[in-house]
Amino acid sequence: MIKVSLKDGSILEVEKRATIIDVAKKISEGLARVATCGEIDGEVKDLRYELQDDCSLVIHTFKPDDVEGKKAYWHTTSHIMAQAVQRLFPDVKFAIGPAIDEGFYYDFDVEKPFTDEDKANIEAEMKKIIKENIEIERFSLPKQEALKLMEGQPYKQELIEELPDGEEISFYKQGDFTDLCAGPHLASTGKVKSVKILSSSGAYWRGSEKNKMLQRIYAISFPKASELEEYLQLLEEAKQRDHRKIGKDLELFMTHKLVGSGLPMYLPNGATIRRLLERYIQDKELMLGYNHVYTPSLANVELYKTSGHWDHYKDDMFPAMKMDNEEMVLRPMNCPHHMLIYKNKMHSYRDLPIRIGELAHDFRYESSGSVCGLERVRQMCQNDAHLFVRPDQIKEEVGKVLKLIQEVYIKDFGFSPESFKYRLSLRDKNNKEKYIDNDEMWETAESQLRAILTELNIDFYEAEGEAAFYGPKIDIQIKTVLNHDVTIPTCQLDFALPERFELEYVGEDGAKHRPVVIHRAILGTSDRFISFLLEETKGLLPTWLSPIQVKILPISEKQHEYCEELKERLQREGIRVEFDDRNEKVGYKIREAQLQKIPYMLVIGDKEKEANAVTVRTRKEADLGQMSVEEFVAKIKEEIENKK
RNA sequence: GCUUCCAUAGCUCAGUUGGUAGAGUGCUACCUUGGUAAGGUAGAGGUCACGGGUUCAAUUCCCGUUGGAAGCCCCA
């Protein structure tokens, strides 16, 4: 037994188990309020330690869905993987192996990348280690001894070097394998039950492309085999929701290598969705006092030298084309064009805010490894606008933008508020190269955006190094089915471009003043928005956006004439309708319409023809029964009207 | 861009010690006129991504290019 004094003077007596000492020590120093580990009083348990306000220590078992529980579990499995790799590849150099949101990975420096066979062997070896049920022990060493222990492990030594002098450095040992680690861990390898290697790939040491590329293996583990099955099932379902698969199945877009990577072509169905979305957002903007313009996709390179984009982004732009005396580029963004439009005439303070909007095509040379369906493309259509405002109008205008975003995403599209997060994107203060060097400007802009978010009671997180070069942003971040974290709407505050372009307005005092620019995009880009929409809806688009809203399915040829009339009748109402006049049975036609995710199927036989009626079936498999044509038209029009 | 893997019919995929190809589905024609998720028969359809190399012989082995996938880097 070992005694540990807690803050309140009480004594905690525990078995001499490394994990509990570690926890008790941290808690007694007030360094941690909560920790997890695996063993107490010699009995193996999944435990959670929590320091209460009255300084008492609560110990209880954690639940399988407990975040900390999972992390300890996965982290232990990552050590098991490292041990397996050490057994199979004795020359391996270890980097890091943390738990992540779903599972864990470990980075290894090995001679050759792992093959599928290697991975199968590693997984088999891991299962062996689990079966051996090796006890996991913790110990700690002073820095010099720690360095000595990790001789021949340069990555571990590099990590130890960075730890403060004088601090004891903790290690976890399981049989013949010892790893530098802060813990916590399960008490023994046998606690892990089912394990599965998911994938492997290259990853740069410390995430920098300047460093060596290591081999990373992703894996996951669960206390029960059935949970692993469920997880793999979920992965399979996510695959079905991938917008690239839906886009192919529903004939929304295609790519062709003769056109090029990252350059999707919209097929008629996809073009319909896009046209409706673009009309929708422009109509919305018109009602809010935006003025839309058209500007060219090409510009003289001098435009971007003036704006500052050239210095910051020329590597991500398509290369300049030399024509006679001019050098032209495909534009990567629209701000400079809109700045010039503002500057086209003198403005009074009474005219502000001026809101210039455009559905504009932009071109960015995204790296070949990052292009992805409609999510990341090399030509995109931005739902862009620039708001030219007086400094006293910033708060109100940013607030209006945030309100518009909520109206579009929550009210009109019905996305769950949990499907996206607000991110306040700040500059990295230490990176003077990437961001305009003007501390005062940054302080003002960042604190203004923060204040607006706080005042509107919006939950947000802050991210350093995510700002635009000219100013901070409020980005709305979503997670795709592939677990990519991408921005869709954005609202950015910019004091820099007005300066660069010497924008002005005449104030009440008759003197010239500098406006502030708010850059904003609501749908983000049409392309990325559609990818998000498809994944959120699983391809079951609301009726108003469905490329085909109604499919007419006759029982036999006898009703074809009636079906033609019906089709024309619906078309006159602006409903997108198709008539399936093929020589097939109705069951077959229903199956096909169902797979095309068409909202309404109208089954037409002699009964319907006689009664001048339709029998309605929805894709959600509800048979709505027979109704008159007028009734159906009223119903679907009401639905379309209300963006259902 | 980097690491690894992949590319066979419109689509989804088979095709092992190297001997120039197959299924399902879709498409076309005919039969069938059928009441709520796949009726039957027949036919057409492939320079096995592209370019080189090794070999008597390459869809298969090697190199390169293009395109795709996972991850890393990047993301105005």
XYZ file of C-alpha atoms (C1' of nucleotides) in Angstrom, chain B residues 1-73:
73
model
C 2.703 18.130 -54.113
C 4.083 13.615 -50.786
C 3.326 8.070 -49.202
C 0.545 3.784 -50.404
C -3.115 1.399 -53.235
C -6.185 1.173 -57.710
C -7.679 1.516 -63.367
C -11.180 -4.924 -67.348
C -18.368 -3.558 -71.325
C -22.409 2.715 -70.037
C -22.567 0.958 -64.471
C -21.000 -2.780 -60.402
C -17.342 -6.303 -60.560
C -14.978 -11.780 -61.716
C -10.582 -13.239 -64.339
C -2.819 -16.693 -60.372
C 2.390 -20.113 -61.600
C 2.080 -14.790 -68.938
C -1.107 -18.093 -74.192
C -5.452 -11.282 -76.554
C -11.714 -12.000 -71.982
C -16.562 -13.228 -68.513
C -21.087 -12.324 -65.078
C -24.933 -9.232 -63.335
C -27.185 -4.810 -64.569
C -28.181 -1.253 -68.337
C -29.059 -0.756 -73.835
C -31.783 -2.712 -78.625
C -35.536 -6.056 -80.732
C -39.404 -9.538 -80.046
C -42.993 -12.046 -76.696
C -45.844 -10.457 -72.591
C -50.726 -5.515 -71.340
C -49.126 -6.746 -66.347
C -52.162 -2.759 -59.967
C -47.318 -0.850 -55.939
C -39.385 -2.521 -55.227
C -36.717 -6.590 -60.687
C -41.846 -11.144 -66.325
C -39.432 -14.050 -70.557
C -36.243 -14.824 -75.034
C -32.555 -13.080 -78.272
C -28.861 -9.512 -79.819
C -25.335 -5.641 -79.853
C -21.492 -3.823 -76.804
C -14.147 -4.393 -74.826
C -7.094 -1.480 -78.540
C -8.341 -4.991 -70.661
C -6.733 3.846 -69.162
C -2.474 5.671 -72.285
C 2.957 5.246 -73.811
C 7.366 2.434 -73.545
C 10.207 -2.081 -71.915
C 11.081 -7.562 -70.826
C 9.300 -12.062 -73.529
C 8.202 -16.548 -78.931
C 3.824 -14.397 -76.493
C 1.651 -9.148 -71.781
C -5.040 -7.626 -69.323
C -1.285 -10.320 -66.234
C 5.769 -8.716 -65.021
C 8.837 -3.746 -65.038
C 9.171 1.811 -65.955
C 6.653 6.348 -67.161
C 2.077 9.368 -68.026
C -3.004 10.389 -67.019
C -7.146 9.628 -63.918
C -9.226 7.694 -59.214
C -9.136 6.235 -53.645
C -7.175 6.693 -48.319
C -4.100 9.604 -45.340
C -0.440 13.697 -44.882
C 0.590 18.836 -46.431
